[in-house]
């Protein structure tokens, strides 16, 4: 079982930046991917970005060029650096650990972009 905890959400003004962190603990397998999703009120949960254990990243078109995902394998941490935030980025952001043995979700962290 893998336990996932997100942190770093909050209120930020349009154009601002925020960094989200995701910590995974438990039975971590060396080959895995860490993913960020977001869900705005009344909308489905959408994939934002993924990073594999060897550092390959993929981004949704809506965040490409503004968001950067990185990871520290030694600490089992991933970081989502968000820049140029707009009100459309307002959502609950969820981290997901995924391996061939299964997936685990965090509880989510709220990001609100508003003036």
PDB file of C-alpha atoms in Angstrom:
ATOM      1  CA  UNK A   1       0.000   0.000   0.000  1.00  0.00           C
ATOM      2  CA  UNK A   2       1.234   3.484  -0.903  1.00  0.00           C
ATOM      3  CA  UNK A   3       0.174   6.598   0.980  1.00  0.00           C
ATOM      4  CA  UNK A   4       0.092   9.873  -0.959  1.00  0.00           C
ATOM      5  CA  UNK A   5      -0.109  13.349   0.557  1.00  0.00           C
ATOM      6  CA  UNK A   6      -0.313  16.638  -1.336  1.00  0.00           C
ATOM      7  CA  UNK A   7       0.579  20.062   0.016  1.00  0.00           C
ATOM      8  CA  UNK A   8       1.211  23.594  -1.136  1.00  0.00           C
ATOM      9  CA  UNK A   9      -2.196  24.728  -2.307  1.00  0.00           C
ATOM     10  CA  UNK A  10      -3.640  28.098  -1.518  1.00  0.00           C
ATOM     11  CA  UNK A  11      -4.922  31.384  -2.848  1.00  0.00           C
ATOM     12  CA  UNK A  12      -2.885  33.178  -5.496  1.00  0.00           C
ATOM     13  CA  UNK A  13      -3.530  36.160  -7.723  1.00  0.00           C
ATOM     14  CA  UNK A  14      -3.805  35.795 -11.494  1.00  0.00           C
ATOM     15  CA  UNK A  15      -0.366  35.662 -13.038  1.00  0.00           C
ATOM     16  CA  UNK A  16       1.121  34.321  -9.843  1.00  0.00           C
ATOM     17  CA  UNK A  17       2.993  31.131  -9.063  1.00  0.00           C
ATOM     18  CA  UNK A  18       2.543  28.245  -6.704  1.00  0.00           C
ATOM     19  CA  UNK A  19       4.417  25.032  -6.054  1.00  0.00           C
ATOM     20  CA  UNK A  20       2.595  21.878  -5.084  1.00  0.00           C
ATOM     21  CA  UNK A  21       4.339  18.965  -3.422  1.00  0.00           C
ATOM     22  CA  UNK A  22       3.387  15.325  -3.320  1.00  0.00           C
ATOM     23  CA  UNK A  23       4.903  12.833  -0.921  1.00  0.00           C
ATOM     24  CA  UNK A  24       4.574   9.100  -1.403  1.00  0.00           C
ATOM     25  CA  UNK A  25       5.345   6.599   1.314  1.00  0.00           C
ATOM     26  CA  UNK A  26       4.973   2.901   1.862  1.00  0.00           C
ATOM     27  CA  UNK A  27       5.677   0.148  -0.594  1.00  0.00           C
ATOM     28  CA  UNK A  28       7.184   2.235  -3.415  1.00  0.00           C
ATOM     29  CA  UNK A  29       8.303   0.324  -6.482  1.00  0.00           C
ATOM     30  CA  UNK A  30      11.256   1.648  -8.389  1.00  0.00           C
ATOM     31  CA  UNK A  31       9.317   1.742 -11.660  1.00  0.00           C
ATOM     32  CA  UNK A  32       6.348   4.020 -11.253  1.00  0.00           C
ATOM     33  CA  UNK A  33       4.775   7.203 -12.414  1.00  0.00           C
ATOM     34  CA  UNK A  34       3.508  10.131 -10.402  1.00  0.00           C
ATOM     35  CA  UNK A  35       0.643  12.117 -11.793  1.00  0.00           C
ATOM     36  CA  UNK A  36      -1.206  15.323 -11.031  1.00  0.00           C
ATOM     37  CA  UNK A  37      -4.885  15.685 -11.772  1.00  0.00           C
ATOM     38  CA  UNK A  38      -7.239  18.539 -11.081  1.00  0.00           C
ATOM     39  CA  UNK A  39     -10.947  18.841 -10.643  1.00  0.00           C
ATOM     40  CA  UNK A  40     -12.840  22.088 -10.827  1.00  0.00           C
ATOM     41  CA  UNK A  41     -16.326  22.396  -9.299  1.00  0.00           C
ATOM     42  CA  UNK A  42     -18.884  20.630 -11.444  1.00  0.00           C
ATOM     43  CA  UNK A  43     -16.272  19.238 -13.810  1.00  0.00           C
ATOM     44  CA  UNK A  44     -14.545  15.933 -14.291  1.00  0.00           C
ATOM     45  CA  UNK A  45     -11.110  15.174 -12.934  1.00  0.00           C
ATOM     46  CA  UNK A  46      -8.524  15.845 -15.638  1.00  0.00           C
ATOM     47  CA  UNK A  47      -4.923  14.780 -15.994  1.00  0.00           C
ATOM     48  CA  UNK A  48      -2.528  17.715 -15.704  1.00  0.00           C
ATOM     49  CA  UNK A  49       0.950  16.207 -15.820  1.00  0.00           C
ATOM     50  CA  UNK A  50       2.839  12.984 -15.371  1.00  0.00           C
ATOM     51  CA  UNK A  51       6.410  12.058 -14.576  1.00  0.00           C
ATOM     52  CA  UNK A  52       7.928   8.623 -14.755  1.00  0.00           C
ATOM     53  CA  UNK A  53      10.540   7.267 -12.376  1.00  0.00           C
ATOM     54  CA  UNK A  54      13.214   7.994 -14.989  1.00  0.00           C
ATOM     55  CA  UNK A  55      12.087  11.595 -15.303  1.00  0.00           C
ATOM     56  CA  UNK A  56      10.051  11.629 -18.494  1.00  0.00           C
ATOM     57  CA  UNK A  57       7.267  14.182 -18.331  1.00  0.00           C
ATOM     58  CA  UNK A  58       4.016  14.828 -20.134  1.00  0.00           C
ATOM     59  CA  UNK A  59       1.713  17.804 -19.793  1.00  0.00           C
ATOM     60  CA  UNK A  60      -1.827  18.626 -20.716  1.00  0.00           C
ATOM     61  CA  UNK A  61      -2.017  21.205 -23.474  1.00  0.00           C
ATOM     62  CA  UNK A  62      -3.715  23.663 -21.111  1.00  0.00           C
ATOM     63  CA  UNK A  63      -0.692  23.807 -18.799  1.00  0.00           C
ATOM     64  CA  UNK A  64       2.210  23.087 -21.135  1.00  0.00           C
ATOM     65  CA  UNK A  65       4.783  25.842 -20.908  1.00  0.00           C
ATOM     66  CA  UNK A  66       3.422  27.114 -17.578  1.00  0.00           C
ATOM     67  CA  UNK A  67       3.676  24.074 -15.312  1.00  0.00           C
ATOM     68  CA  UNK A  68       6.827  22.091 -14.598  1.00  0.00           C
ATOM     69  CA  UNK A  69       6.857  18.706 -12.926  1.00  0.00           C
ATOM     70  CA  UNK A  70       9.950  17.346 -11.216  1.00  0.00           C
ATOM     71  CA  UNK A  71      10.715  14.600  -8.772  1.00  0.00           C
ATOM     72  CA  UNK A  72      13.200  13.556  -6.132  1.00  0.00           C
ATOM     73  CA  UNK A  73      13.310   9.772  -6.147  1.00  0.00           C
ATOM     74  CA  UNK A  74      15.450   9.602  -3.026  1.00  0.00           C
ATOM     75  CA  UNK A  75      12.689  11.364  -1.089  1.00  0.00           C
ATOM     76  CA  UNK A  76       9.761   9.916  -3.056  1.00  0.00           C
ATOM     77  CA  UNK A  77       8.595  13.454  -3.717  1.00  0.00           C
ATOM     78  CA  UNK A  78       7.235  15.181  -6.782  1.00  0.00           C
ATOM     79  CA  UNK A  79       6.847  18.914  -7.263  1.00  0.00           C
ATOM     80  CA  UNK A  80       4.482  20.752  -9.556  1.00  0.00           C
ATOM     81  CA  UNK A  81       5.700  24.277 -10.203  1.00  0.00           C
ATOM     82  CA  UNK A  82       2.857  26.377 -11.571  1.00  0.00           C
ATOM     83  CA  UNK A  83       3.423  29.764 -13.182  1.00  0.00           C
ATOM     84  CA  UNK A  84       1.224  32.208 -15.004  1.00  0.00           C
ATOM     85  CA  UNK A  85      -1.820  31.012 -13.114  1.00  0.00           C
ATOM     86  CA  UNK A  86      -5.267  32.029 -14.312  1.00  0.00           C
ATOM     87  CA  UNK A  87      -8.703  31.656 -12.733  1.00  0.00           C
ATOM     88  CA  UNK A  88      -9.216  28.668 -15.030  1.00  0.00           C
ATOM     89  CA  UNK A  89      -6.536  26.840 -13.032  1.00  0.00           C
ATOM     90  CA  UNK A  90      -8.704  26.977  -9.928  1.00  0.00           C
ATOM     91  CA  UNK A  91      -9.386  23.416  -8.825  1.00  0.00           C
ATOM     92  CA  UNK A  92      -8.600  20.737  -6.312  1.00  0.00           C
ATOM     93  CA  UNK A  93      -5.291  19.207  -7.357  1.00  0.00           C
ATOM     94  CA  UNK A  94      -4.755  15.519  -6.741  1.00  0.00           C
ATOM     95  CA  UNK A  95      -1.569  13.497  -6.851  1.00  0.00           C
ATOM     96  CA  UNK A  96      -1.626   9.867  -7.905  1.00  0.00           C
ATOM     97  CA  UNK A  97       1.044   7.233  -7.567  1.00  0.00           C
ATOM     98  CA  UNK A  98       0.850   4.518 -10.190  1.00  0.00           C
ATOM     99  CA  UNK A  99       2.764   1.288 -10.715  1.00  0.00           C
ATOM    100  CA  UNK A 100       1.994  -2.110 -12.158  1.00  0.00           C
ATOM    101  CA  UNK A 101       0.925  -3.107  -8.643  1.00  0.00           C
ATOM    102  CA  UNK A 102      -1.774  -0.494  -8.400  1.00  0.00           C
ATOM    103  CA  UNK A 103      -2.515   3.170  -7.818  1.00  0.00           C
ATOM    104  CA  UNK A 104      -3.015   5.427  -4.825  1.00  0.00           C
ATOM    105  CA  UNK A 105      -4.585   8.863  -4.640  1.00  0.00           C
ATOM    106  CA  UNK A 106      -3.949  11.695  -2.260  1.00  0.00           C
ATOM    107  CA  UNK A 107      -6.681  13.684  -0.578  1.00  0.00           C
ATOM    108  CA  UNK A 108      -6.168  16.725  -2.793  1.00  0.00           C
ATOM    109  CA  UNK A 109      -5.112  20.314  -2.222  1.00  0.00           C
ATOM    110  CA  UNK A 110      -7.144  23.361  -3.182  1.00  0.00           C
ATOM    111  CA  UNK A 111      -5.696  25.926  -5.570  1.00  0.00           C
ATOM    112  CA  UNK A 112      -7.663  29.129  -5.983  1.00  0.00           C
ATOM    113  CA  UNK A 113      -6.626  31.789  -8.470  1.00  0.00           C
ATOM    114  CA  UNK A 114      -8.434  35.025  -7.802  1.00  0.00           C
ATOM    115  CA  UNK A 115      -7.835  38.710  -7.359  1.00  0.00           C
TER     116      UNK A 115
END
